[in-house]
Coordinates of C-alpha atoms and ligand atoms in Angstrom, one line a residue:
M15 CA 99.0 85.7 153.6
R16 CA 95.5 86.5 152.4
S17 CA 96.4 90.4 152.8
I18 CA 99.4 89.7 150.7
F19 CA 97.7 87.9 148.2
F20 CA 95.2 90.8 147.6
I21 CA 98.1 93.4 147.6
F22 CA 99.7 91.4 144.8
L23 CA 96.0 90.9 143.1
F24 CA 95.7 94.9 143.5
A25 CA 99.2 95.5 142.0
T26 CA 98.9 93.2 139.2
C27 CA 95.4 94.7 138.3
F28 CA 96.0 98.3 138.5
L29 CA 99.6 99.1 138.3
G30 CA 100.3 97.5 135.1
A31 CA 102.9 94.9 134.3
Q32 CA 106.1 94.3 132.5
K33 CA 104.3 91.8 130.2
P34 CA 101.4 91.8 128.0
S35 CA 97.9 90.5 129.1
P36 CA 96.7 87.8 127.1
A37 CA 94.6 90.0 125.1
Q38 CA 97.5 92.4 124.3
L39 CA 99.7 89.3 123.2
E40 CA 96.9 88.5 120.8
W41 CA 97.2 92.4 119.8
H42 CA 100.4 92.2 118.9
A43 CA 99.8 89.6 116.7
T44 CA 97.2 91.7 114.9
E45 CA 99.9 93.6 113.3
L46 CA 98.0 95.4 110.6
Y47 CA 94.4 97.1 110.4
L48 CA 92.6 100.0 108.6
F49 CA 91.2 103.2 110.3
L50 CA 88.2 104.6 108.7
H51 CA 87.4 108.3 109.2
F52 CA 84.0 108.8 107.6
G53 CA 81.0 111.4 109.0
P54 CA 79.9 114.8 108.2
N55 CA 83.3 115.6 107.1
T56 CA 83.4 113.2 104.1
F57 CA 80.5 115.5 102.9
T58 CA 81.9 118.9 103.7
D59 CA 85.2 118.5 102.6
M60 CA 86.5 119.4 106.2
E61 CA 89.0 117.4 108.4
W62 CA 87.4 119.1 112.1
G63 CA 83.8 119.6 111.3
L64 CA 82.4 122.3 113.7
G65 CA 79.6 120.4 115.1
T66 CA 76.9 122.9 113.5
E67 CA 76.7 120.6 110.3
T68 CA 73.3 119.5 109.4
E69 CA 72.5 115.9 109.9
D70 CA 71.3 115.6 106.4
M71 CA 74.6 116.1 105.0
F72 CA 75.6 112.8 105.8
N73 CA 73.7 110.7 103.2
P74 CA 76.3 108.0 101.6
T75 CA 74.4 106.8 98.5
N76 CA 75.8 103.2 98.2
L77 CA 77.3 102.6 101.8
D78 CA 79.2 99.0 101.5
C79 CA 80.8 97.7 104.8
D80 CA 81.4 94.5 102.7
Q81 CA 83.8 96.2 100.4
W82 CA 85.6 97.9 103.2
C83 CA 86.3 94.2 104.4
T84 CA 87.6 93.2 101.0
V85 CA 89.7 95.9 100.6
A86 CA 91.2 95.2 104.1
K87 CA 91.7 91.5 103.5
S88 CA 93.5 92.5 100.1
A89 CA 96.0 94.5 101.6
G90 CA 96.4 91.7 104.5
A91 CA 94.7 93.7 107.3
K92 CA 93.2 92.0 110.2
G93 CA 90.7 94.3 111.4
L94 CA 88.9 97.9 111.2
I95 CA 88.6 100.9 113.5
I96 CA 85.8 103.5 112.5
T97 CA 85.4 106.7 113.6
A98 CA 81.9 106.2 115.5
K99 CA 81.9 109.9 116.5
H100 CA 84.5 112.3 115.6
H101 CA 85.1 115.7 117.0
D102 CA 82.1 117.1 115.4
G103 CA 80.2 115.0 117.6
F104 CA 77.9 113.3 114.8
C105 CA 77.2 109.5 115.7
L106 CA 77.3 107.0 113.0
W107 CA 74.6 105.0 115.0
P108 CA 71.3 106.4 116.4
S109 CA 72.7 107.2 119.9
A110 CA 69.9 107.5 122.6
F111 CA 72.1 110.0 124.3
S112 CA 72.6 112.5 121.4
K113 CA 70.0 114.4 118.7
H114 CA 73.1 114.6 116.2
T115 CA 73.0 111.1 114.6
V116 CA 72.4 109.1 111.7
R117 CA 68.6 108.8 113.0
E118 CA 68.2 112.5 112.3
S119 CA 69.8 112.4 108.8
K120 CA 67.8 111.6 105.5
W121 CA 70.0 108.4 104.8
K122 CA 68.1 105.4 104.9
D123 CA 64.8 107.8 106.3
G124 CA 67.0 107.7 109.5
K125 CA 66.7 103.8 110.1
G126 CA 70.4 103.4 109.2
D127 CA 73.2 102.4 111.5
V128 CA 76.7 102.3 110.3
L129 CA 78.3 100.5 113.1
R130 CA 75.5 97.4 113.0
E131 CA 76.5 97.2 109.2
L132 CA 80.1 97.4 109.8
S133 CA 80.1 95.0 112.6
N134 CA 78.0 92.3 110.7
A135 CA 80.5 92.7 107.8
C136 CA 83.1 92.1 109.8
K137 CA 81.7 88.8 111.1
R138 CA 80.9 87.9 107.7
N139 CA 84.6 88.3 106.6
G140 CA 86.3 86.9 109.5
L141 CA 87.9 90.6 110.5
K142 CA 88.4 92.4 114.0
L143 CA 86.0 95.3 114.8
G144 CA 87.6 98.3 117.1
L145 CA 85.7 101.9 117.6
Y146 CA 86.9 105.4 118.1
L147 CA 84.9 107.6 120.2
S148 CA 86.5 111.4 120.4
P149 CA 86.1 112.5 123.9
W150 CA 86.3 116.1 122.3
D151 CA 82.6 116.9 121.1
R152 CA 81.7 120.2 119.2
N153 CA 78.1 119.3 119.3
H154 CA 77.0 117.9 122.5
P155 CA 75.1 120.7 124.7
K156 CA 76.4 119.2 127.9
Y157 CA 80.1 119.5 126.5
G158 CA 82.2 121.4 129.3
T159 CA 79.8 120.5 132.3
S160 CA 80.6 117.6 134.6
E161 CA 77.3 115.6 133.0
Y162 CA 79.3 115.2 129.9
N163 CA 81.5 112.5 131.5
D164 CA 78.3 110.7 132.2
I165 CA 77.3 111.1 128.5
Y166 CA 80.4 109.9 127.4
I167 CA 80.2 106.5 129.3
K168 CA 76.9 106.0 128.4
T169 CA 77.5 106.4 124.5
M170 CA 80.7 104.3 125.1
T171 CA 78.5 101.9 126.7
E172 CA 76.2 101.6 123.7
L173 CA 79.3 101.0 121.5
M174 CA 80.5 98.5 123.8
T175 CA 77.5 96.4 124.4
Q176 CA 75.8 96.5 121.1
Y177 CA 78.3 95.5 118.5
G178 CA 79.9 92.5 119.8
D179 CA 83.7 92.2 121.0
L180 CA 85.7 94.8 120.2
F181 CA 89.5 94.3 119.8
E182 CA 90.8 98.0 120.6
F183 CA 88.9 101.2 121.5
W184 CA 90.4 104.7 120.6
W185 CA 90.6 107.4 122.7
D186 CA 91.9 110.5 120.7
G187 CA 94.1 113.0 122.5
A188 CA 92.6 116.0 120.5
N189 CA 90.8 118.4 123.1
G190 CA 89.4 121.7 122.2
E191 CA 86.3 123.9 123.1
G192 CA 82.7 122.7 122.9
P193 CA 79.4 124.7 121.3
N194 CA 79.3 127.0 124.7
G195 CA 83.2 127.8 124.2
K196 CA 84.1 125.5 127.2
R197 CA 86.8 122.8 127.3
Q198 CA 86.0 119.6 129.0
V199 CA 87.9 118.2 132.0
Y200 CA 87.9 114.3 131.2
D201 CA 87.3 111.8 133.8
F202 CA 89.5 109.0 132.4
H203 CA 89.9 107.2 135.3
R204 CA 85.8 106.3 135.3
F205 CA 86.0 105.9 131.5
E206 CA 88.7 103.4 131.9
Q207 CA 87.1 101.6 135.1
E208 CA 83.5 101.3 132.9
A209 CA 85.5 100.2 129.7
V210 CA 87.6 97.3 131.4
K211 CA 84.4 96.0 132.9
M212 CA 82.3 96.1 129.6
Q213 CA 85.1 94.6 127.1
P214 CA 88.2 93.4 129.3
N215 CA 89.7 92.4 125.7
A216 CA 89.6 95.5 124.1
V217 CA 93.3 96.9 123.9
I218 CA 92.6 100.6 124.9
F219 CA 94.5 103.4 122.8
S220 CA 95.5 106.6 124.0
D221 CA 98.8 108.7 124.3
I222 CA 99.5 106.8 127.6
G223 CA 97.4 103.5 126.7
P224 CA 96.4 101.4 129.2
G225 CA 95.9 99.2 126.5
C226 CA 98.5 100.4 123.5
R227 CA 100.1 104.0 123.1
W228 CA 100.3 106.4 120.4
A229 CA 103.7 106.5 118.3
G230 CA 104.3 110.3 118.8
N231 CA 103.8 110.9 115.1
E232 CA 101.1 110.8 112.4
Q233 CA 103.4 109.3 109.8
G234 CA 103.0 105.8 110.5
T235 CA 106.6 105.1 111.7
I236 CA 108.6 104.3 115.0
G237 CA 112.4 104.1 115.4
E238 CA 114.9 101.3 115.6
T239 CA 114.4 101.1 119.6
N240 CA 110.9 100.2 120.3
W241 CA 110.5 98.8 124.2
C242 CA 106.8 98.0 124.7
M243 CA 107.1 99.4 128.4
L244 CA 106.1 103.0 129.3
D245 CA 106.2 104.7 132.1
T246 CA 102.9 107.2 132.6
A247 CA 103.2 108.6 136.1
G248 CA 102.8 112.5 135.5
F249 CA 101.9 112.0 132.2
K250 CA 98.2 112.9 130.7
R251 CA 96.5 112.0 127.5
G252 CA 96.5 114.8 124.7
E253 CA 98.7 117.8 125.8
G254 CA 100.5 116.8 128.5
G255 CA 101.6 113.4 127.0
P256 CA 105.0 111.8 127.0
P257 CA 107.7 113.6 125.0
T258 CA 107.7 112.3 121.2
D259 CA 110.9 110.5 121.7
T260 CA 109.7 108.4 124.8
L261 CA 106.5 107.6 122.7
Q262 CA 108.6 106.1 120.1
T263 CA 111.1 104.1 122.2
G264 CA 109.0 103.4 125.3
N265 CA 110.9 103.1 128.5
F266 CA 113.8 100.6 128.9
N267 CA 112.6 99.7 132.3
G268 CA 108.9 100.9 132.2
K269 CA 106.6 99.9 134.7
N270 CA 103.5 99.1 132.4
W271 CA 103.1 97.0 129.3
I272 CA 101.9 99.6 126.9
P273 CA 103.2 98.7 123.0
A274 CA 103.5 101.3 120.3
E275 CA 100.7 101.6 117.4
C276 CA 101.4 103.6 114.7
D277 CA 98.7 105.7 112.7
V278 CA 98.9 107.2 109.2
S279 CA 96.5 107.9 106.4
I280 CA 96.8 106.6 102.8
R281 CA 96.0 110.5 101.7
P282 CA 97.2 113.4 103.2
G283 CA 94.2 114.0 105.0
W284 CA 92.2 111.6 107.5
F285 CA 88.7 112.4 105.7
Y286 CA 88.2 111.7 102.0
H287 CA 88.7 114.7 99.9
E288 CA 88.3 114.2 96.0
A289 CA 90.9 116.9 95.5
E290 CA 93.5 114.4 97.2
D291 CA 92.6 111.4 94.6
S292 CA 95.9 112.0 93.1
K293 CA 97.7 111.9 96.4
V294 CA 96.9 108.4 97.4
K295 CA 100.2 106.8 98.8
T296 CA 101.9 104.3 96.4
P297 CA 102.1 100.6 97.2
E298 CA 106.0 100.9 97.4
Q299 CA 105.3 103.9 99.8
I300 CA 103.0 101.7 102.1
W301 CA 105.5 98.7 101.9
S302 CA 108.4 101.6 103.5
I303 CA 106.0 102.7 106.1
Y304 CA 105.3 98.9 107.0
L305 CA 108.7 98.2 107.5
R306 CA 109.4 101.1 109.7
S307 CA 106.2 100.2 111.8
V308 CA 105.3 96.5 111.7
G309 CA 109.0 95.7 110.9
H310 CA 109.9 97.6 114.0
G311 CA 107.6 95.7 116.2
A312 CA 104.8 98.0 116.6
N313 CA 101.3 97.7 115.1
L314 CA 100.2 99.8 112.1
I315 CA 96.5 101.5 111.7
L316 CA 96.5 102.4 108.2
N317 CA 93.8 104.9 107.4
V318 CA 91.8 104.7 104.3
P319 CA 88.8 106.9 104.1
P320 CA 85.5 106.0 102.4
D321 CA 84.4 108.5 99.9
R322 CA 80.7 110.3 99.7
S323 CA 79.2 106.9 98.1
G324 CA 80.0 105.1 101.2
R325 CA 82.9 103.0 99.5
I326 CA 86.6 103.1 99.5
H327 CA 87.7 105.0 96.2
P328 CA 89.3 102.7 93.1
I329 CA 92.7 104.4 93.6
D330 CA 93.1 103.4 97.4
S331 CA 91.8 100.0 96.8
A332 CA 93.9 99.3 93.8
H333 CA 96.9 100.6 95.9
L334 CA 95.9 98.3 98.7
A335 CA 95.8 95.3 96.8
E336 CA 99.0 95.8 95.3
F337 CA 100.6 96.5 98.6
G338 CA 99.2 93.6 99.7
R339 CA 100.5 91.4 96.6
L340 CA 104.2 92.8 97.2
K341 CA 103.8 92.1 100.9
T342 CA 102.7 88.5 100.1
Q343 CA 105.3 88.0 97.4
R344 CA 108.2 89.5 99.6
T345 CA 107.6 87.4 102.8
K346 CA 106.3 84.1 101.8
D347 CA 108.6 81.6 101.4
N348 CA 111.1 80.9 104.2
L349 CA 114.3 80.0 102.7
V350 CA 115.6 78.5 106.0
Q351 CA 116.3 74.8 105.7
S352 CA 117.7 74.0 109.0
G353 CA 119.2 76.1 112.3
V354 CA 121.5 75.2 115.2
L355 CA 121.4 77.1 118.6
G356 CA 125.1 78.3 119.4
G357 CA 126.9 75.4 117.8
Q358 CA 125.0 72.9 119.8
K359 CA 124.1 70.4 117.3
Q360 CA 121.7 68.2 119.4
V361 CA 119.2 71.1 120.2
G362 CA 116.3 71.2 117.8
T363 CA 115.4 74.8 116.3
A364 CA 112.1 73.5 114.4
V365 CA 109.8 75.8 116.9
L366 CA 111.5 78.7 115.3
F367 CA 110.2 77.9 111.7
D368 CA 106.6 76.6 112.9
R369 CA 105.0 80.0 112.2
N370 CA 103.7 80.0 115.6
P371 CA 104.9 82.9 117.8
K372 CA 103.9 81.2 121.0
T373 CA 106.6 78.4 120.5
Y374 CA 110.3 79.7 121.1
M375 CA 113.7 78.9 122.1
R376 CA 115.5 80.2 125.1
M377 CA 119.0 81.2 124.2
P378 CA 122.1 79.7 126.1
K379 CA 123.6 81.1 129.3
Q380 CA 127.1 81.3 128.0
K381 CA 127.8 84.6 126.3
N382 CA 129.8 83.0 123.3
L383 CA 126.8 80.6 122.4
Q384 CA 124.1 83.4 122.4
Y385 CA 123.6 82.9 118.5
I386 CA 121.5 80.8 116.1
E387 CA 122.9 79.5 113.0
L388 CA 121.0 79.0 109.8
K389 CA 121.5 77.0 106.6
L390 CA 119.5 78.5 103.6
T391 CA 118.1 75.9 100.8
S392 CA 120.5 77.7 98.3
L393 CA 123.0 80.4 97.6
G394 CA 121.5 83.7 96.7
V395 CA 121.1 87.4 97.5
N396 CA 118.6 87.6 100.4
R397 CA 116.2 90.5 101.1
F398 CA 114.5 90.4 104.2
F399 CA 115.3 88.9 107.7
K400 CA 112.6 88.5 109.9
V401 CA 113.1 87.6 113.8
Q402 CA 110.4 87.4 116.5
E403 CA 110.9 87.5 120.4
Y404 CA 108.5 85.7 122.5
L405 CA 106.8 88.4 124.5
G406 CA 104.9 86.5 127.0
D407 CA 106.9 86.8 129.8
G408 CA 108.3 90.4 128.5
Q409 CA 110.8 91.9 126.1
F410 CA 114.4 91.7 126.8
V411 CA 116.5 91.5 123.7
S412 CA 118.5 95.2 123.7
A413 CA 121.1 94.7 121.1
F414 CA 121.4 92.1 118.1
E415 CA 123.5 91.5 115.1
V416 CA 122.4 89.8 111.7
Q417 CA 125.7 88.2 110.3
G418 CA 126.4 86.5 106.9
Y419 CA 128.7 84.1 105.9
D420 CA 131.2 85.4 103.0
T421 CA 131.8 82.2 100.8
T422 CA 134.7 84.1 98.9
A423 CA 136.4 85.5 101.9
H424 CA 135.4 82.6 104.2
Q425 CA 134.5 84.6 107.2
W426 CA 131.5 85.9 109.0
I427 CA 130.5 89.5 108.3
S428 CA 128.2 91.9 110.1
L429 CA 124.9 92.4 107.9
Y430 CA 123.0 94.6 110.6
K431 CA 123.3 95.9 114.1
G432 CA 119.9 96.2 116.1
S433 CA 118.6 97.3 119.5
T434 CA 115.4 95.8 120.1
I435 CA 113.5 93.0 118.5
G436 CA 110.3 92.8 120.6
S437 CA 107.0 91.6 118.4
R438 CA 109.0 91.6 115.3
R439 CA 111.8 92.7 113.2
L440 CA 111.8 92.8 109.4
I441 CA 115.2 93.9 108.3
P442 CA 116.3 94.9 104.8
L443 CA 119.4 93.0 103.7
P444 CA 122.5 94.4 101.8
D445 CA 121.6 94.2 97.7
E446 CA 124.6 92.6 96.5
F447 CA 125.5 90.0 99.1
K448 CA 125.0 86.4 98.2
T449 CA 125.2 83.6 101.0
D450 CA 123.5 80.6 102.1
R451 CA 124.6 80.9 105.7
L452 CA 123.0 83.7 108.2
R453 CA 123.5 84.0 112.0
L454 CA 121.2 85.9 114.6
V455 CA 123.6 87.2 117.2
V456 CA 122.0 88.2 120.8
L457 CA 124.6 91.0 121.9
S458 CA 122.5 92.0 125.3
T459 CA 119.3 91.6 127.0
R460 CA 117.6 93.6 129.7
S461 CA 119.1 92.3 133.2
G462 CA 120.8 89.9 131.4
V463 CA 117.5 87.6 131.2
R464 CA 118.2 84.8 128.5
A465 CA 116.0 86.0 125.6
K466 CA 113.3 83.7 124.0
I467 CA 113.3 83.8 120.3
S468 CA 110.2 82.6 118.5
E469 CA 110.4 83.0 114.8
I470 CA 113.1 83.4 112.3
A471 CA 112.8 83.7 108.6
V472 CA 114.8 84.8 105.5
F473 CA 113.3 86.0 102.1
R474 CA 114.4 86.6 98.8
Ligands
FUL519 C1 93.9 113.5 115.6 C2 92.5 114.0 115.1 O1 92.3 115.5 115.8 C3 92.3 113.7 113.5 O2 91.3 114.4 113.0 C4 92.5 112.2 113.3 O3 91.3 111.9 113.9 C5 93.7 111.7 114.0 C6 93.6 110.0 114.0 O4 93.7 112.0 115.3 O5 94.2 113.6 116.9
CA520 CA1 107.7 79.6 116.7

């Protein structure tokens, strides 16, 4: 009996699961956060620094992490993730394991620590903090030797023990040569073991997780079908990762809960370049990316690089504030007045409208009753349909339909057909069609398990 228990424990700890951990479930609700690429590249106009930049290059004149937080909040973002160290090896904190850090720079006479300032600002502003620590390091003299794996763990330990709780940790897949022309063989197995010990609630990003997965492109979008499960056996991080289409869709019956995160920059590059000031994505462009990432059940990490002053540029911050305003305007007032489950008038559906993703309805067993009918407050053209699946026990819906009642022809018509729902779907509705009655129909589920729908909303 005891050994069976331990085998079970082992299996659930190390082999992943087809449902989220409590930390992952919370991560799903984080939806949108900012990415901050900041470092020597900001000052040299590069994207991939060489690692030979002098430390004095890094010298923001007016670093203002509170401004970053204000901008994040104006966009409705719930956290920030910063490049603590990018491929050039420069550390934005005074690491004891490198001589290429803020301590060696002129900035604040070598007494500055960007991570300290950001983690304090996040606490003041009620935002979550995440960190990016590039495994590829073009500066560190030990890169390309087995000692570097120890150095990586030591620097990761500094990040994971000195700046409070982290909601996410980023392992970039890019892997090139170090200063000695060598390539590193990373000991990700140990990195993971150590990370989990120090920050069990940090969701670890990489091509194959373990916490969340890359979506397979840097445009910030994911396709219509988006399963949170992924099979990782035989795949590596970086080169050797799963094919793009698998990263996009996940695996229908995949063994591990490794949901998708979409990454994209508000500018063409990841770092700030003055020449790109006229190429900042517009609020409507950001909204359309939001629909195709968060609206398809993924999380969106939107890169907004601080400029040489150490502030987010006024063009970027204006676009983000306007995006935030559009988002609120388009998804604020839920027009659903009441809902009925599969023609069973007696079953209360209030849990679908309580804005709590943890309360849900289980769809009936009978095939012909697997729909929820909604009565809206008035007749009109509806713009967006939002639906969320409760994920605590896994993801199951594999086909669904949104129908509207045509009040002139007196019949139900199909407005949208989709596959997965997952964390959430935000679906644009046809422009011309007026109605005050809509239906969500669940057409099929994985293994025929009864779907759990947690929230529904209709916006105008
Ligand atoms: C890539 C990096 O090489 C880019 O510089 C950037 O950090 C992006 C988010 O990931 O792999
Ligand atoms: Ca609910």
